[in-house]
Coordinates of C-alpha atoms and ligand atoms in Angstrom, one line a residue:
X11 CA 46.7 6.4 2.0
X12 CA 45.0 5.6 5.2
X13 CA 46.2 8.3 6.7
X14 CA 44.7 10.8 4.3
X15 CA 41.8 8.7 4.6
X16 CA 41.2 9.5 8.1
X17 CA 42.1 13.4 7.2
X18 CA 39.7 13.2 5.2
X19 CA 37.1 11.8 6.9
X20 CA 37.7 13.7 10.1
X21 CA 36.5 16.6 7.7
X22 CA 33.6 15.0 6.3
X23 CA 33.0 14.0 10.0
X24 CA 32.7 17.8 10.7
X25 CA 31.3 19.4 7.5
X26 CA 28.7 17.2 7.6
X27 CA 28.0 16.6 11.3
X28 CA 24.3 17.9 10.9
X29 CA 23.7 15.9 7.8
X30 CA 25.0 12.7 9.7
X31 CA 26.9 10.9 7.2
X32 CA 27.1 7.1 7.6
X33 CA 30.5 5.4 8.4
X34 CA 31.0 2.9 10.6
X35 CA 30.9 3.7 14.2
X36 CA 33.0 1.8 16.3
X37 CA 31.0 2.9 19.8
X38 CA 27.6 1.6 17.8
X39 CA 29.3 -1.6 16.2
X40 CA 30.7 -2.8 19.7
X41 CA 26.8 -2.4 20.7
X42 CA 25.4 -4.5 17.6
X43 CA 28.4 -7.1 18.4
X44 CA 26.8 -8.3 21.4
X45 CA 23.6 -9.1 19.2
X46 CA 22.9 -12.0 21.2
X47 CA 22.0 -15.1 18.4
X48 CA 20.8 -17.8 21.4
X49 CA 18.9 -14.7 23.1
X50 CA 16.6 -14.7 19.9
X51 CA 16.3 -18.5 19.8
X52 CA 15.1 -18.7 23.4
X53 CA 12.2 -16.0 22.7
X54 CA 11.1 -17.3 19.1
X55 CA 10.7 -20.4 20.7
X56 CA 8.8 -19.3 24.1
X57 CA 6.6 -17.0 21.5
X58 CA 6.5 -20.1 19.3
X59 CA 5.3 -21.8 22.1
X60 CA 2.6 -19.4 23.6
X61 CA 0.5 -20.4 20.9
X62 CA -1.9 -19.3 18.2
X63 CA -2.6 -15.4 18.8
X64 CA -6.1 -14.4 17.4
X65 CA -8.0 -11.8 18.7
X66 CA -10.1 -13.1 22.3
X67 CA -7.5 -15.7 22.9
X68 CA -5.5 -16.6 25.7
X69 CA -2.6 -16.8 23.4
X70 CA -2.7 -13.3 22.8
X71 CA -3.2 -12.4 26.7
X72 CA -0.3 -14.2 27.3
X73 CA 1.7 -12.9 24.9
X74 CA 0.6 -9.3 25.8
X75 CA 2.0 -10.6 29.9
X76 CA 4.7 -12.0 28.1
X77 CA 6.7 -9.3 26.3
X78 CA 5.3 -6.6 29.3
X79 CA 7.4 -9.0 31.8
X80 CA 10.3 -9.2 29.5
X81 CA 10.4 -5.6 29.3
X82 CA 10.3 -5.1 33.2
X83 CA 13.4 -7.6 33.4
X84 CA 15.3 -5.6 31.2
X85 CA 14.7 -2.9 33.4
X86 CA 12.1 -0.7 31.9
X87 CA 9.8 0.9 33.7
X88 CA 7.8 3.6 31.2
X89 CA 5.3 0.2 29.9
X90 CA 1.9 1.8 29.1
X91 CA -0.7 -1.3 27.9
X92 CA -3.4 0.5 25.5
X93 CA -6.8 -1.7 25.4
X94 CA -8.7 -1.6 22.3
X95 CA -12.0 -3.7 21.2
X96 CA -12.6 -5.1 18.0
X97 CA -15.2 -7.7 17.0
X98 CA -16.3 -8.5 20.6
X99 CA -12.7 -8.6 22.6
X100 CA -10.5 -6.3 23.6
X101 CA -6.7 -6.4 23.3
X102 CA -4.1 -4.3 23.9
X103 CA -0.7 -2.4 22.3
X104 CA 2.1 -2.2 24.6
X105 CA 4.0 1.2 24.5
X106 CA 7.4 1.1 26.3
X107 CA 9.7 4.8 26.4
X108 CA 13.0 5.1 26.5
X109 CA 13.6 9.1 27.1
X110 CA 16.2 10.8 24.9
X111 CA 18.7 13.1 26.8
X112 CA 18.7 16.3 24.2
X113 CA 15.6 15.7 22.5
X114 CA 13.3 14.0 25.1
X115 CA 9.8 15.0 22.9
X116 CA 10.9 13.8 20.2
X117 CA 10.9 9.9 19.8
X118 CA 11.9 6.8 17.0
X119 CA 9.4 4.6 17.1
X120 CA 10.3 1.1 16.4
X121 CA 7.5 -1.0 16.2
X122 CA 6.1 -4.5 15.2
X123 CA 2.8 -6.3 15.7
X124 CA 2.7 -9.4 18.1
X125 CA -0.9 -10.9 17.5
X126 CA -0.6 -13.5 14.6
X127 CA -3.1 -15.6 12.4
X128 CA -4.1 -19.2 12.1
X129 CA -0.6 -20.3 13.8
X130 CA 2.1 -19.5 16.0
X131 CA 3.3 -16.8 13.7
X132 CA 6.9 -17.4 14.8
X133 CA 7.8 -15.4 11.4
X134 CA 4.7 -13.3 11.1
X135 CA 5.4 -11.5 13.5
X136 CA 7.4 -13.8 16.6
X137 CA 10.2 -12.4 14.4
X138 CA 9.7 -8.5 14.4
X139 CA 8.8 -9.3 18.3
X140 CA 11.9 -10.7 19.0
X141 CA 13.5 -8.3 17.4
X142 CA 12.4 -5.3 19.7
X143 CA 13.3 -7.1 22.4
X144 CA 17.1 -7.9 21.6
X145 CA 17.1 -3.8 20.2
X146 CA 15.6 -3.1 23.7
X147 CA 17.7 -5.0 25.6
X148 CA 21.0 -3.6 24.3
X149 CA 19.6 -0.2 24.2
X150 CA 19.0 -0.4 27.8
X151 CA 21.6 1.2 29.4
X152 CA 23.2 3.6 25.7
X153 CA 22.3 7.1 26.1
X154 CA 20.0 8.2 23.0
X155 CA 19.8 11.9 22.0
X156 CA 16.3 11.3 21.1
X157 CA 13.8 9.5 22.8
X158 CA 12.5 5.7 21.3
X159 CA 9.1 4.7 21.8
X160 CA 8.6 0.1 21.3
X161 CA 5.6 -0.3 20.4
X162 CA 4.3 -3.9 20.0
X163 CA 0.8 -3.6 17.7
X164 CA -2.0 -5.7 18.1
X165 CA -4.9 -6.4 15.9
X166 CA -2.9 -5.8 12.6
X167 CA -3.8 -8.8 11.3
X168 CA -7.2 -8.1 11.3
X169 CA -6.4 -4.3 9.1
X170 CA -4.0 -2.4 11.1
X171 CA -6.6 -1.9 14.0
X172 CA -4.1 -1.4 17.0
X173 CA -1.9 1.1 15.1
X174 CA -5.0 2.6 13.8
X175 CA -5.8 2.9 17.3
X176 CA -2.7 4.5 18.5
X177 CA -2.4 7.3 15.8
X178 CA -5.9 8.5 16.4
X179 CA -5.9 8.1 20.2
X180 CA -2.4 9.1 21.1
X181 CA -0.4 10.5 18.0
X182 CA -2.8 13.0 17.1
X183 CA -4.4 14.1 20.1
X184 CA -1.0 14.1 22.0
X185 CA 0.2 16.0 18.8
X186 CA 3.3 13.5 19.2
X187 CA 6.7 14.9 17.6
X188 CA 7.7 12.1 15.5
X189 CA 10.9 11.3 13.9
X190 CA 10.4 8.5 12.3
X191 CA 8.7 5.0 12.3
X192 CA 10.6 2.2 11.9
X193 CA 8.1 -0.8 11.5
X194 CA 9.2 -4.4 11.6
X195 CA 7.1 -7.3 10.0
X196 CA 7.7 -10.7 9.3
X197 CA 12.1 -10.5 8.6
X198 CA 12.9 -14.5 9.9
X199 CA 13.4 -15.6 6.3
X200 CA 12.7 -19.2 5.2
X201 CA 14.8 -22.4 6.2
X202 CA 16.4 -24.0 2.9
X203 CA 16.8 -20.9 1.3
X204 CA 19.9 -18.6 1.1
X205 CA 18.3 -15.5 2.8
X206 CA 21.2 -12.8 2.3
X207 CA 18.7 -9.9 1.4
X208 CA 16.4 -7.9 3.3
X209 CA 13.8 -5.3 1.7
X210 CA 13.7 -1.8 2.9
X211 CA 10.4 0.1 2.7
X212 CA 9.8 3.2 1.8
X213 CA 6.8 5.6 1.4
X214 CA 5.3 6.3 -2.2
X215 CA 1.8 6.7 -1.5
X216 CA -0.6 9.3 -0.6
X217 CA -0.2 11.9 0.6
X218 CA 3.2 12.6 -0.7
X219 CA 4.5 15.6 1.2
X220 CA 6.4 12.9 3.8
X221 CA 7.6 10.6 0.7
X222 CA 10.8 12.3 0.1
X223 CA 12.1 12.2 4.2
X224 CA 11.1 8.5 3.9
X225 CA 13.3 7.9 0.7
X226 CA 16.0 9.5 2.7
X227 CA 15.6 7.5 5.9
X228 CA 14.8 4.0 4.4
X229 CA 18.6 5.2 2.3
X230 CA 20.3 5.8 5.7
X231 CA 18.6 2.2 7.2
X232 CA 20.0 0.6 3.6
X233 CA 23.2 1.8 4.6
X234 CA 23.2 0.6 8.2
X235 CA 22.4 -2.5 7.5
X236 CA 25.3 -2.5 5.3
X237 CA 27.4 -1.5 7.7
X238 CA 26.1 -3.7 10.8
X239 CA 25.4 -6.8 9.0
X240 CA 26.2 -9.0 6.2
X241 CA 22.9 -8.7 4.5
X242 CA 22.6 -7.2 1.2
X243 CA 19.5 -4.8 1.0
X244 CA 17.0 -4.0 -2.0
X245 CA 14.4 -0.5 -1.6
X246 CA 10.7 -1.0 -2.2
X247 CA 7.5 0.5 -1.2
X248 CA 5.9 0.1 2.3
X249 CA 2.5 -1.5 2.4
X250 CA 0.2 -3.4 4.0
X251 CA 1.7 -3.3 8.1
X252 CA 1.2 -0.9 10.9
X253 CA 3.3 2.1 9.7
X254 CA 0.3 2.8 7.1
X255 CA -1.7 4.8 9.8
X256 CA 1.2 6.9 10.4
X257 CA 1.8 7.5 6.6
X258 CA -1.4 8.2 6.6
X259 CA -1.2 10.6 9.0
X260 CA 1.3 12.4 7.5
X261 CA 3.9 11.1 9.7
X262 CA 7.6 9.9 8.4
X263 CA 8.2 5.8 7.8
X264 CA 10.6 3.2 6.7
X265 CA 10.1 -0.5 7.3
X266 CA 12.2 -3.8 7.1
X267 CA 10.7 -7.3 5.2
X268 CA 11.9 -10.3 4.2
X269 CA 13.5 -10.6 0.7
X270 CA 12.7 -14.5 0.2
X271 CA 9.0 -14.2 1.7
X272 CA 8.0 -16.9 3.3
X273 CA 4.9 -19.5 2.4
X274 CA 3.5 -20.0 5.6
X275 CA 2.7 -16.6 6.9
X276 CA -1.2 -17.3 8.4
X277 CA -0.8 -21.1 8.5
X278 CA -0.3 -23.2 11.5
X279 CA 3.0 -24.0 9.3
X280 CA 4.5 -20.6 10.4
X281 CA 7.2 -22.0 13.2
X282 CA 11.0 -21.9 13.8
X283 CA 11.7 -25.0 11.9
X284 CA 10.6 -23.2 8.7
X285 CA 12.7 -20.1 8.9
X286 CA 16.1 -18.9 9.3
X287 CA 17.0 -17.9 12.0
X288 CA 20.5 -16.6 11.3
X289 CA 18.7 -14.4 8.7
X290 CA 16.9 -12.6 12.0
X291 CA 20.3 -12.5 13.8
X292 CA 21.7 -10.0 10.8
X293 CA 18.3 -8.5 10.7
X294 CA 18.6 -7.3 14.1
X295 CA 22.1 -6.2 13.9
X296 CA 21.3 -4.0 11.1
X297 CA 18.6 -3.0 13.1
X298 CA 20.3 -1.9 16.0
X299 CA 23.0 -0.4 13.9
X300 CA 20.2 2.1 12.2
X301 CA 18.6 2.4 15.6
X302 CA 21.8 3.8 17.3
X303 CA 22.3 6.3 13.9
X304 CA 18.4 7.1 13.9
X305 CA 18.2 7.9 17.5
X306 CA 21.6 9.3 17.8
X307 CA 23.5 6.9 20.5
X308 CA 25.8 9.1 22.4
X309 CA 29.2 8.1 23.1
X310 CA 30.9 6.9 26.5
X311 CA 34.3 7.2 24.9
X312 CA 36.1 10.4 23.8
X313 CA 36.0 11.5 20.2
X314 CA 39.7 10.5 20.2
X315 CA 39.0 6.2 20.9
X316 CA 35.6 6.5 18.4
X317 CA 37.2 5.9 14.4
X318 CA 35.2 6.9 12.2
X319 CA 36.6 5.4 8.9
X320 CA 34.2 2.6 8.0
X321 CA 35.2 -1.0 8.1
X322 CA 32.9 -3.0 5.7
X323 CA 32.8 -1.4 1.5
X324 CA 29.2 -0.2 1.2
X325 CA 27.2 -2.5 -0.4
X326 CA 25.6 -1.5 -3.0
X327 CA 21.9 -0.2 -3.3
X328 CA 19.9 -1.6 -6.4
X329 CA 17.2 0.7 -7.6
X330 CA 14.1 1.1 -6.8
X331 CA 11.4 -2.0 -7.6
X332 CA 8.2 -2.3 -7.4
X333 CA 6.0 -5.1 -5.7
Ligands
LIG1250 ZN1 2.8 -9.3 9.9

């Protein structure tokens, strides 16, 4: 049996090489393994820490220095800081590149929003933060077939102002080839609660041209997550965070939120003591286990050592709800 299992998926494997089916892949799963969960701790609690970050603090600044410096430890050197001014003060997204080695103009973004309201925002959006750092940090050194762009938002709190800025100021000028965005918001679930689920997001709004792509790709994240976690996953429609201006735009989405949301978002209540931060740990494996399909890591090891049969049973995907 396991024998014509592998037969068989060998096949599959080659029939549908350009259709990328999703098994488990041991080269990707061995990268998601060394998820670090004391690596998350340490920066939800130095973001915790940093303070409230509203737009024309020093919060924010420092944040902004912050995740720019943790970057440049991990090695990367492509850090572009975008200013924008809203309401008096300006602030700035932080774009950090990762260049793909067969398709270097084309680029995954994976993005989240750092600035936060009326508290720390350790789970709105310390969480999504963290997140892109751990992803970053492990993606380091894998060769990518297509390039990944990190992009830490600001201003979203105040209506999507930073992403808003980037798609008009860089996407569209720059006529930027786009793969996909893969945004990030507020995924640290809430302490006391079992927190086994995480929503995927996909596009259903206007215009609808890119709805279908996004229904596909928010599948093949579902399905990652399945296979690189131990969360269970649940499809809904994307809304409200900084992949809208890209949607809008006509660009293709998918996004990751919390299943049990939690009741603190915007309050000073928002902290590590009220989530889950084991929740984020499986988060950000299935995270990185979609990253590594989306931008297509490339093997150090011959085809021979990679198996391809997958180890976990597919969880199930419920159907489609609405909000
Ligand atoms: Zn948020």
């Amino acid at each position: 049996m396991k024998r014509a299992l592998l037969f068989l998926s060998v096949c599959t494997l080659i029939y549908t090489s350009k259709a990328k089916s999703q098994t488990y892949n041991s080269f990707y799963g061995d990268i998601v393994n060394s998820v670090s969960a004391s690596n998350i701790i340490a920066d939800l609690t130095t973001f915790e820490n940093l303070g409230i970050k509203s737009n024309g603090t020093t919060a924010i600044t420092n944040a902004q220095n912050w995740i720019v410096s943790r970057y440049q430890s991990l090695g990367y050197t492509d850090i572009i800081e975008q200013p924008f001014t809203y309401s008096g003060n300006t602030t700035n997204n932080i774009i950090i590149t990762k260049t793909g080695s067969v398709y270097p103009n084309t680029f995954l973004i994976i993005d989240a929003h750092y600035d936060t309201l009326n508290g720390p925002g350790t789970n709105d959006n310390g969480s999504g933060t963290v997140l892109l750092l751990e992803m970053a940090r492990l993606l380091k050194n894998v060769d990518t077939e297509y390039s990944i762009k990190f992009i830490h938002f600001s201003g979203e709190e105040a209506g999507l102002i930073g992403s808003n800025y980037y798609v008009n100021n860089t996407v569209i000028p720059d006529n930027l080839d786009i793969s996909l965005v893969f945004n990030i918001d507020q995924v640290g679930g809430v302490n006391g609660l079992i927190n086994d689920t995480v929503v995927c997001e996909h596009d259903m709004s206007n215009p609808t041209e890119n709805n279908a792509e996004s229904l596909i790709k928010t599948n093949i994240l579902a399905t990652c997550i399945g296979l690189y976690s131990n969360l269970n996953t649940e499809l809904s429609h994307a809304y409200g965070s900084d992949y809208v201006p890209f949607e809008n735009a006509g660009k293709i989405i998918t996004g990751l939120y919390e299943k049990n949301e939690t009741p603190y978002s915007h309050t000073i209540n928002d902290v590590l003591a009220n989530m889950d931060p084991n929740y984020l740990y499986q988060v950000t494996k299935g995270s990185l286990g979609a990253a590594l399909e989306f931008a297509v890591g490339i093997t150090t090891l011959s085809t021979e050592e990679v198996t391809p049969i997958e180890k976990k049973t597919l969880k199930s995907i419920p159907t489609l709800q609405k909000e």
